[in-house]
């Protein structure tokens, strides 16, 4: 039996976008993703990361989301959200919308730097 080892390098921006999607989804009671093809594409890059880098990325995202505060996170935990993915001017955006109430968005630069934005309704 042989193990498959990919020779393709992962894309840091795509891997970071998947981790943002994964951590962001966990903040809500329920999250819909209508673009499963894009989620799968991002996931492929994420799984190519070394475990240590995945863990570091997840911890970074958890620290970022904790800055939203307990009260706001508690509100999100009671809501359902819809996630959208898009790219504009080299920045990848993962946006969670609750239908006009609350929105959070992760923006990932081409080098994988992540910013978190939130809009309270």
PDB file of C-alpha atoms in Angstrom:
ATOM      1  CA  UNK A   1       0.000   0.000   0.000  1.00  0.00           C
ATOM      2  CA  UNK A   2       1.346   3.440  -0.863  1.00  0.00           C
ATOM      3  CA  UNK A   3       0.470   6.829   0.530  1.00  0.00           C
ATOM      4  CA  UNK A   4      -0.430   9.599  -1.876  1.00  0.00           C
ATOM      5  CA  UNK A   5       1.636  12.725  -1.358  1.00  0.00           C
ATOM      6  CA  UNK A   6       0.668  15.795  -3.310  1.00  0.00           C
ATOM      7  CA  UNK A   7       3.391  17.671  -5.118  1.00  0.00           C
ATOM      8  CA  UNK A   8       1.065  20.629  -5.640  1.00  0.00           C
ATOM      9  CA  UNK A   9       1.647  23.432  -3.170  1.00  0.00           C
ATOM     10  CA  UNK A  10      -1.450  24.707  -1.462  1.00  0.00           C
ATOM     11  CA  UNK A  11      -2.598  28.258  -1.928  1.00  0.00           C
ATOM     12  CA  UNK A  12      -2.374  30.125   1.412  1.00  0.00           C
ATOM     13  CA  UNK A  13      -5.245  32.461   0.527  1.00  0.00           C
ATOM     14  CA  UNK A  14      -7.583  29.584  -0.354  1.00  0.00           C
ATOM     15  CA  UNK A  15      -6.561  27.553   2.711  1.00  0.00           C
ATOM     16  CA  UNK A  16      -7.144  30.605   4.934  1.00  0.00           C
ATOM     17  CA  UNK A  17     -10.516  31.194   3.277  1.00  0.00           C
ATOM     18  CA  UNK A  18     -11.572  27.615   4.083  1.00  0.00           C
ATOM     19  CA  UNK A  19     -10.474  27.944   7.700  1.00  0.00           C
ATOM     20  CA  UNK A  20     -12.417  31.230   7.902  1.00  0.00           C
ATOM     21  CA  UNK A  21     -15.465  29.447   6.489  1.00  0.00           C
ATOM     22  CA  UNK A  22     -15.060  26.606   8.981  1.00  0.00           C
ATOM     23  CA  UNK A  23     -14.581  28.818  12.068  1.00  0.00           C
ATOM     24  CA  UNK A  24     -17.160  31.376  10.903  1.00  0.00           C
ATOM     25  CA  UNK A  25     -19.796  28.680  10.367  1.00  0.00           C
ATOM     26  CA  UNK A  26     -19.272  27.423  13.899  1.00  0.00           C
ATOM     27  CA  UNK A  27     -20.363  30.794  15.311  1.00  0.00           C
ATOM     28  CA  UNK A  28     -23.944  30.334  14.107  1.00  0.00           C
ATOM     29  CA  UNK A  29     -26.720  27.978  15.113  1.00  0.00           C
ATOM     30  CA  UNK A  30     -26.975  26.928  11.476  1.00  0.00           C
ATOM     31  CA  UNK A  31     -25.154  28.005   8.324  1.00  0.00           C
ATOM     32  CA  UNK A  32     -26.164  27.499   4.682  1.00  0.00           C
ATOM     33  CA  UNK A  33     -23.605  27.250   1.929  1.00  0.00           C
ATOM     34  CA  UNK A  34     -25.074  27.222  -1.574  1.00  0.00           C
ATOM     35  CA  UNK A  35     -21.692  27.052  -3.298  1.00  0.00           C
ATOM     36  CA  UNK A  36     -20.484  23.588  -2.311  1.00  0.00           C
ATOM     37  CA  UNK A  37     -18.122  23.465  -5.292  1.00  0.00           C
ATOM     38  CA  UNK A  38     -16.186  26.485  -4.032  1.00  0.00           C
ATOM     39  CA  UNK A  39     -16.182  25.154  -0.456  1.00  0.00           C
ATOM     40  CA  UNK A  40     -14.708  21.874  -1.762  1.00  0.00           C
ATOM     41  CA  UNK A  41     -12.051  23.716  -3.768  1.00  0.00           C
ATOM     42  CA  UNK A  42     -11.021  25.714  -0.699  1.00  0.00           C
ATOM     43  CA  UNK A  43     -11.028  22.555   1.430  1.00  0.00           C
ATOM     44  CA  UNK A  44      -8.520  20.883  -0.893  1.00  0.00           C
ATOM     45  CA  UNK A  45      -6.040  23.684  -0.226  1.00  0.00           C
ATOM     46  CA  UNK A  46      -6.674  23.584   3.512  1.00  0.00           C
ATOM     47  CA  UNK A  47      -5.998  19.850   3.838  1.00  0.00           C
ATOM     48  CA  UNK A  48      -2.678  20.279   2.019  1.00  0.00           C
ATOM     49  CA  UNK A  49      -1.411  22.483   4.867  1.00  0.00           C
ATOM     50  CA  UNK A  50       0.730  20.891   7.532  1.00  0.00           C
ATOM     51  CA  UNK A  51      -1.231  20.072  10.693  1.00  0.00           C
ATOM     52  CA  UNK A  52       0.788  22.596  12.690  1.00  0.00           C
ATOM     53  CA  UNK A  53      -0.035  25.390  10.225  1.00  0.00           C
ATOM     54  CA  UNK A  54      -3.725  24.410  10.286  1.00  0.00           C
ATOM     55  CA  UNK A  55      -3.719  24.616  14.070  1.00  0.00           C
ATOM     56  CA  UNK A  56      -1.961  28.002  14.059  1.00  0.00           C
ATOM     57  CA  UNK A  57      -4.454  29.334  11.516  1.00  0.00           C
ATOM     58  CA  UNK A  58      -7.450  28.049  13.472  1.00  0.00           C
ATOM     59  CA  UNK A  59      -6.119  29.580  16.711  1.00  0.00           C
ATOM     60  CA  UNK A  60      -5.601  32.917  14.949  1.00  0.00           C
ATOM     61  CA  UNK A  61      -9.180  32.864  13.682  1.00  0.00           C
ATOM     62  CA  UNK A  62     -10.545  31.935  17.103  1.00  0.00           C
ATOM     63  CA  UNK A  63      -8.665  34.886  18.643  1.00  0.00           C
ATOM     64  CA  UNK A  64     -10.045  37.182  15.946  1.00  0.00           C
ATOM     65  CA  UNK A  65     -13.631  36.043  16.512  1.00  0.00           C
ATOM     66  CA  UNK A  66     -13.301  36.362  20.300  1.00  0.00           C
ATOM     67  CA  UNK A  67     -12.755  40.085  19.747  1.00  0.00           C
ATOM     68  CA  UNK A  68     -16.411  40.248  18.714  1.00  0.00           C
ATOM     69  CA  UNK A  69     -17.298  39.887  22.380  1.00  0.00           C
ATOM     70  CA  UNK A  70     -19.371  37.362  24.276  1.00  0.00           C
ATOM     71  CA  UNK A  71     -22.641  39.191  23.869  1.00  0.00           C
ATOM     72  CA  UNK A  72     -22.355  39.504  20.090  1.00  0.00           C
ATOM     73  CA  UNK A  73     -21.133  35.907  19.753  1.00  0.00           C
ATOM     74  CA  UNK A  74     -24.093  34.786  21.884  1.00  0.00           C
ATOM     75  CA  UNK A  75     -26.446  36.552  19.479  1.00  0.00           C
ATOM     76  CA  UNK A  76     -24.808  34.900  16.488  1.00  0.00           C
ATOM     77  CA  UNK A  77     -25.100  31.501  18.154  1.00  0.00           C
ATOM     78  CA  UNK A  78     -28.888  31.837  18.101  1.00  0.00           C
ATOM     79  CA  UNK A  79     -29.068  32.773  14.414  1.00  0.00           C
ATOM     80  CA  UNK A  80     -28.902  31.070  11.059  1.00  0.00           C
ATOM     81  CA  UNK A  81     -26.615  32.511   8.415  1.00  0.00           C
ATOM     82  CA  UNK A  82     -25.883  32.172   4.737  1.00  0.00           C
ATOM     83  CA  UNK A  83     -22.276  32.210   3.558  1.00  0.00           C
ATOM     84  CA  UNK A  84     -21.032  33.705   0.311  1.00  0.00           C
ATOM     85  CA  UNK A  85     -17.580  33.581  -1.232  1.00  0.00           C
ATOM     86  CA  UNK A  86     -16.117  36.070  -3.666  1.00  0.00           C
ATOM     87  CA  UNK A  87     -12.884  37.607  -4.889  1.00  0.00           C
ATOM     88  CA  UNK A  88     -12.392  41.300  -5.612  1.00  0.00           C
ATOM     89  CA  UNK A  89      -9.130  43.040  -6.424  1.00  0.00           C
ATOM     90  CA  UNK A  90      -7.081  40.079  -5.210  1.00  0.00           C
ATOM     91  CA  UNK A  91      -8.861  39.919  -1.830  1.00  0.00           C
ATOM     92  CA  UNK A  92     -10.955  36.828  -1.047  1.00  0.00           C
ATOM     93  CA  UNK A  93     -14.063  37.466   1.062  1.00  0.00           C
ATOM     94  CA  UNK A  94     -16.018  34.935   3.127  1.00  0.00           C
ATOM     95  CA  UNK A  95     -19.210  36.650   4.292  1.00  0.00           C
ATOM     96  CA  UNK A  96     -21.858  35.362   6.691  1.00  0.00           C
ATOM     97  CA  UNK A  97     -25.203  37.144   6.554  1.00  0.00           C
ATOM     98  CA  UNK A  98     -28.215  36.624   8.782  1.00  0.00           C
ATOM     99  CA  UNK A  99     -30.676  38.307   6.450  1.00  0.00           C
ATOM    100  CA  UNK A 100     -30.252  41.895   7.557  1.00  0.00           C
ATOM    101  CA  UNK A 101     -29.601  41.440  11.257  1.00  0.00           C
ATOM    102  CA  UNK A 102     -25.904  40.699  11.708  1.00  0.00           C
ATOM    103  CA  UNK A 103     -23.084  40.168   9.232  1.00  0.00           C
ATOM    104  CA  UNK A 104     -19.510  39.075   9.709  1.00  0.00           C
ATOM    105  CA  UNK A 105     -16.927  38.868   6.957  1.00  0.00           C
ATOM    106  CA  UNK A 106     -13.388  37.599   6.706  1.00  0.00           C
ATOM    107  CA  UNK A 107     -11.156  39.194   4.087  1.00  0.00           C
ATOM    108  CA  UNK A 108      -8.038  37.307   3.095  1.00  0.00           C
ATOM    109  CA  UNK A 109      -5.211  38.992   1.190  1.00  0.00           C
ATOM    110  CA  UNK A 110      -3.240  37.225  -1.521  1.00  0.00           C
ATOM    111  CA  UNK A 111      -0.584  36.374   1.076  1.00  0.00           C
ATOM    112  CA  UNK A 112      -3.144  34.928   3.496  1.00  0.00           C
ATOM    113  CA  UNK A 113      -3.442  37.865   5.927  1.00  0.00           C
ATOM    114  CA  UNK A 114      -6.916  37.826   7.486  1.00  0.00           C
ATOM    115  CA  UNK A 115      -9.104  40.722   8.589  1.00  0.00           C
ATOM    116  CA  UNK A 116     -12.474  40.357  10.311  1.00  0.00           C
ATOM    117  CA  UNK A 117     -15.333  42.810   9.826  1.00  0.00           C
ATOM    118  CA  UNK A 118     -18.723  42.830  11.516  1.00  0.00           C
ATOM    119  CA  UNK A 119     -21.893  44.790  11.072  1.00  0.00           C
ATOM    120  CA  UNK A 120     -24.554  44.743  13.770  1.00  0.00           C
ATOM    121  CA  UNK A 121     -28.162  45.280  12.743  1.00  0.00           C
TER     122      UNK A 121
END
